[in-house]
Amino acid sequence: PMALMAGMGSLPLAQAQMAALPAQKGGGKGAPGAPAAAIEGAGSEGAKKEWVIKPGQKPGDWICPRCDANVYASKFNCWRCGVSKRGDMEAGYISEHGRIHPDIRELCDAFYVEERHVEKLNELMKERTETWDEDLKKLREVMEKARSPCGMLVTKMKEIEDGTFVAINRDKRMKYLVEKFKLDKTAETSIS
């Protein structure tokens, strides 16, 4: 690097700038300015940090546990050191809303649903504990039949937000219509 800087004209200035840069340990791993403990002990027990959302951050922003950089919510990897937002997969993914429920993770992984939709579904389903199993069964059923499962999920999440999503219609009038017109399961699902 010094040979390249020699052609810049002011060698003492270049040397001063090089000396001002933080020394990187571990063979250049990590980002300039990253704490040495975070670079060296990234895999050790003592250097692990918890995911923290600090005051003043925008919703969804996260702090990298390795280099303490503020990373935008839309990014899944740290811009400075490249660590994944998912972090240690053994600990489970932590969104700004908390841990993703395993049932929701299983449903969304089956249809390759984007992470932002997984987080939104997780948040919406927290308030539907009484109809949890029926709701997830209904979501799986309609997503299997849909040409675009992710698009169908977004539509159903909008219905959940609006309060119009019904997994199983318990209205006696609906049962009467199903019996009167001898509707099959597909027709019954469509009118519920």
mmCIF file of N, CA, C and O in Angstrom, residues 1 9 14 31 34 38 67 82 86 89-92 94 98 110 119 130 132 140 144 151 159 167 169 178 185 191:
data_model
loop_
_atom_site.group_PDB
_atom_site.id
_atom_site.type_symbol
_atom_site.label_atom_id
_atom_site.label_comp_id
_atom_site.label_asym_id
_atom_site.label_seq_id
_atom_site.Cartn_x
_atom_site.Cartn_y
_atom_site.Cartn_z
ATOM 1 N N PRO A 1 0.795 -1.199 0.000
ATOM 2 C CA PRO A 1 0.000 0.000 0.000
ATOM 3 C C PRO A 1 0.839 1.265 0.000
ATOM 4 O O PRO A 1 0.441 2.265 -0.538
ATOM 5 N N GLY A 9 1.949 11.943 -3.772
ATOM 6 C CA GLY A 9 2.581 13.244 -3.564
ATOM 7 C C GLY A 9 3.039 13.471 -2.147
ATOM 8 O O GLY A 9 4.183 13.803 -1.927
ATOM 9 N N ALA A 14 0.068 10.597 3.935
ATOM 10 C CA ALA A 14 -0.485 9.264 3.733
ATOM 11 C C ALA A 14 -0.131 8.357 4.902
ATOM 12 O O ALA A 14 -0.959 7.559 5.356
ATOM 13 N N ALA A 31 -14.654 -5.480 10.020
ATOM 14 C CA ALA A 31 -14.699 -4.197 9.341
ATOM 15 C C ALA A 31 -13.779 -3.223 10.046
ATOM 16 O O ALA A 31 -13.509 -3.357 11.229
ATOM 17 N N ALA A 34 -14.252 -1.997 13.774
ATOM 18 C CA ALA A 34 -15.014 -2.955 14.576
ATOM 19 C C ALA A 34 -14.230 -3.278 15.830
ATOM 20 O O ALA A 34 -13.013 -3.384 15.793
ATOM 21 N N ALA A 38 -15.181 -8.157 19.296
ATOM 22 C CA ALA A 38 -16.251 -8.663 18.439
ATOM 23 C C ALA A 38 -15.673 -9.440 17.272
ATOM 24 O O ALA A 38 -16.270 -10.395 16.802
ATOM 25 N N CYS A 67 -20.511 -5.858 15.427
ATOM 26 C CA CYS A 67 -19.774 -4.597 15.284
ATOM 27 C C CYS A 67 -20.542 -3.376 15.787
ATOM 28 O O CYS A 67 -20.073 -2.254 15.639
ATOM 29 N N GLY A 82 -21.251 -7.909 7.729
ATOM 30 C CA GLY A 82 -21.918 -8.976 6.990
ATOM 31 C C GLY A 82 -22.643 -10.013 7.840
ATOM 32 O O GLY A 82 -23.178 -10.971 7.303
ATOM 33 N N ARG A 86 -30.518 -12.867 11.199
ATOM 34 C CA ARG A 86 -31.018 -14.064 11.870
ATOM 35 C C ARG A 86 -30.075 -14.511 12.973
ATOM 36 O O ARG A 86 -30.473 -15.237 13.855
ATOM 37 N N MET A 89 -28.572 -19.442 14.363
ATOM 38 C CA MET A 89 -29.800 -20.152 14.012
ATOM 39 C C MET A 89 -30.287 -21.054 15.155
ATOM 40 O O MET A 89 -31.457 -21.377 15.225
ATOM 41 N N GLU A 90 -29.393 -21.458 16.062
ATOM 42 C CA GLU A 90 -29.819 -22.282 17.188
ATOM 43 C C GLU A 90 -30.711 -21.479 18.136
ATOM 44 O O GLU A 90 -31.593 -22.025 18.767
ATOM 45 N N ALA A 91 -30.446 -20.186 18.234
ATOM 46 C CA ALA A 91 -31.224 -19.352 19.143
ATOM 47 C C ALA A 91 -32.579 -18.981 18.558
ATOM 48 O O ALA A 91 -33.461 -18.546 19.257
ATOM 49 N N GLY A 92 -32.755 -19.148 17.250
ATOM 50 C CA GLY A 92 -34.008 -18.792 16.602
ATOM 51 C C GLY A 92 -34.007 -17.351 16.141
ATOM 52 O O GLY A 92 -33.288 -16.520 16.677
ATOM 53 N N ILE A 94 -35.050 -13.607 15.709
ATOM 54 C CA ILE A 94 -35.719 -12.620 16.541
ATOM 55 C C ILE A 94 -36.019 -11.410 15.678
ATOM 56 O O ILE A 94 -35.116 -10.781 15.152
ATOM 57 N N GLY A 98 -40.326 -9.818 18.324
ATOM 58 C CA GLY A 98 -40.047 -10.965 19.177
ATOM 59 C C GLY A 98 -39.792 -12.202 18.350
ATOM 60 O O GLY A 98 -39.564 -12.129 17.146
ATOM 61 N N ALA A 110 -42.802 -23.433 4.106
ATOM 62 C CA ALA A 110 -43.357 -24.356 3.113
ATOM 63 C C ALA A 110 -43.699 -23.648 1.809
ATOM 64 O O ALA A 110 -43.677 -24.262 0.739
ATOM 65 N N GLU A 119 -43.022 -11.922 9.551
ATOM 66 C CA GLU A 119 -43.094 -11.085 10.750
ATOM 67 C C GLU A 119 -44.489 -10.507 10.941
ATOM 68 O O GLU A 119 -45.018 -10.481 12.056
ATOM 69 N N GLU A 130 -57.268 -18.032 20.334
ATOM 70 C CA GLU A 130 -58.423 -18.920 20.469
ATOM 71 C C GLU A 130 -58.701 -19.704 19.196
ATOM 72 O O GLU A 130 -59.210 -20.820 19.248
ATOM 73 N N TRP A 132 -56.254 -20.256 16.794
ATOM 74 C CA TRP A 132 -54.909 -20.441 16.233
ATOM 75 C C TRP A 132 -54.839 -21.614 15.251
ATOM 76 O O TRP A 132 -54.448 -21.439 14.094
ATOM 77 N N ARG A 140 -53.142 -22.496 5.325
ATOM 78 C CA ARG A 140 -52.427 -23.503 4.547
ATOM 79 C C ARG A 140 -53.302 -23.993 3.391
ATOM 80 O O ARG A 140 -52.836 -24.140 2.261
ATOM 81 N N GLU A 144 -52.314 -23.470 -0.535
ATOM 82 C CA GLU A 144 -52.044 -24.625 -1.393
ATOM 83 C C GLU A 144 -52.793 -24.531 -2.706
ATOM 84 O O GLU A 144 -52.309 -24.967 -3.742
ATOM 85 N N GLY A 151 -49.033 -14.075 -2.418
ATOM 86 C CA GLY A 151 -50.061 -13.071 -2.685
ATOM 87 C C GLY A 151 -51.343 -13.385 -1.927
ATOM 88 O O GLY A 151 -52.000 -12.489 -1.385
ATOM 89 N N GLU A 159 -57.362 -9.381 5.443
ATOM 90 C CA GLU A 159 -58.659 -9.771 6.015
ATOM 91 C C GLU A 159 -58.560 -9.910 7.539
ATOM 92 O O GLU A 159 -59.481 -9.528 8.257
ATOM 93 N N ALA A 167 -61.872 -18.629 9.670
ATOM 94 C CA ALA A 167 -61.365 -19.951 9.314
ATOM 95 C C ALA A 167 -62.506 -20.952 9.222
ATOM 96 O O ALA A 167 -62.634 -21.688 8.258
ATOM 97 N N ASN A 169 -66.665 -21.022 9.742
ATOM 98 C CA ASN A 169 -67.867 -20.242 9.982
ATOM 99 C C ASN A 169 -68.809 -21.047 10.868
ATOM 100 O O ASN A 169 -69.304 -22.095 10.480
ATOM 101 N N VAL A 178 -75.397 -24.647 3.436
ATOM 102 C CA VAL A 178 -74.554 -25.748 2.959
ATOM 103 C C VAL A 178 -75.380 -27.025 2.809
ATOM 104 O O VAL A 178 -75.259 -27.739 1.808
ATOM 105 N N LYS A 185 -66.962 -28.918 -0.271
ATOM 106 C CA LYS A 185 -66.018 -28.243 0.615
ATOM 107 C C LYS A 185 -65.482 -26.946 -0.029
ATOM 108 O O LYS A 185 -65.330 -25.933 0.645
ATOM 109 N N ILE A 191 -67.741 -19.317 0.401
ATOM 110 C CA ILE A 191 -68.766 -18.419 0.932
ATOM 111 C C ILE A 191 -68.583 -18.096 2.404
ATOM 112 O O ILE A 191 -69.317 -17.286 2.938
#
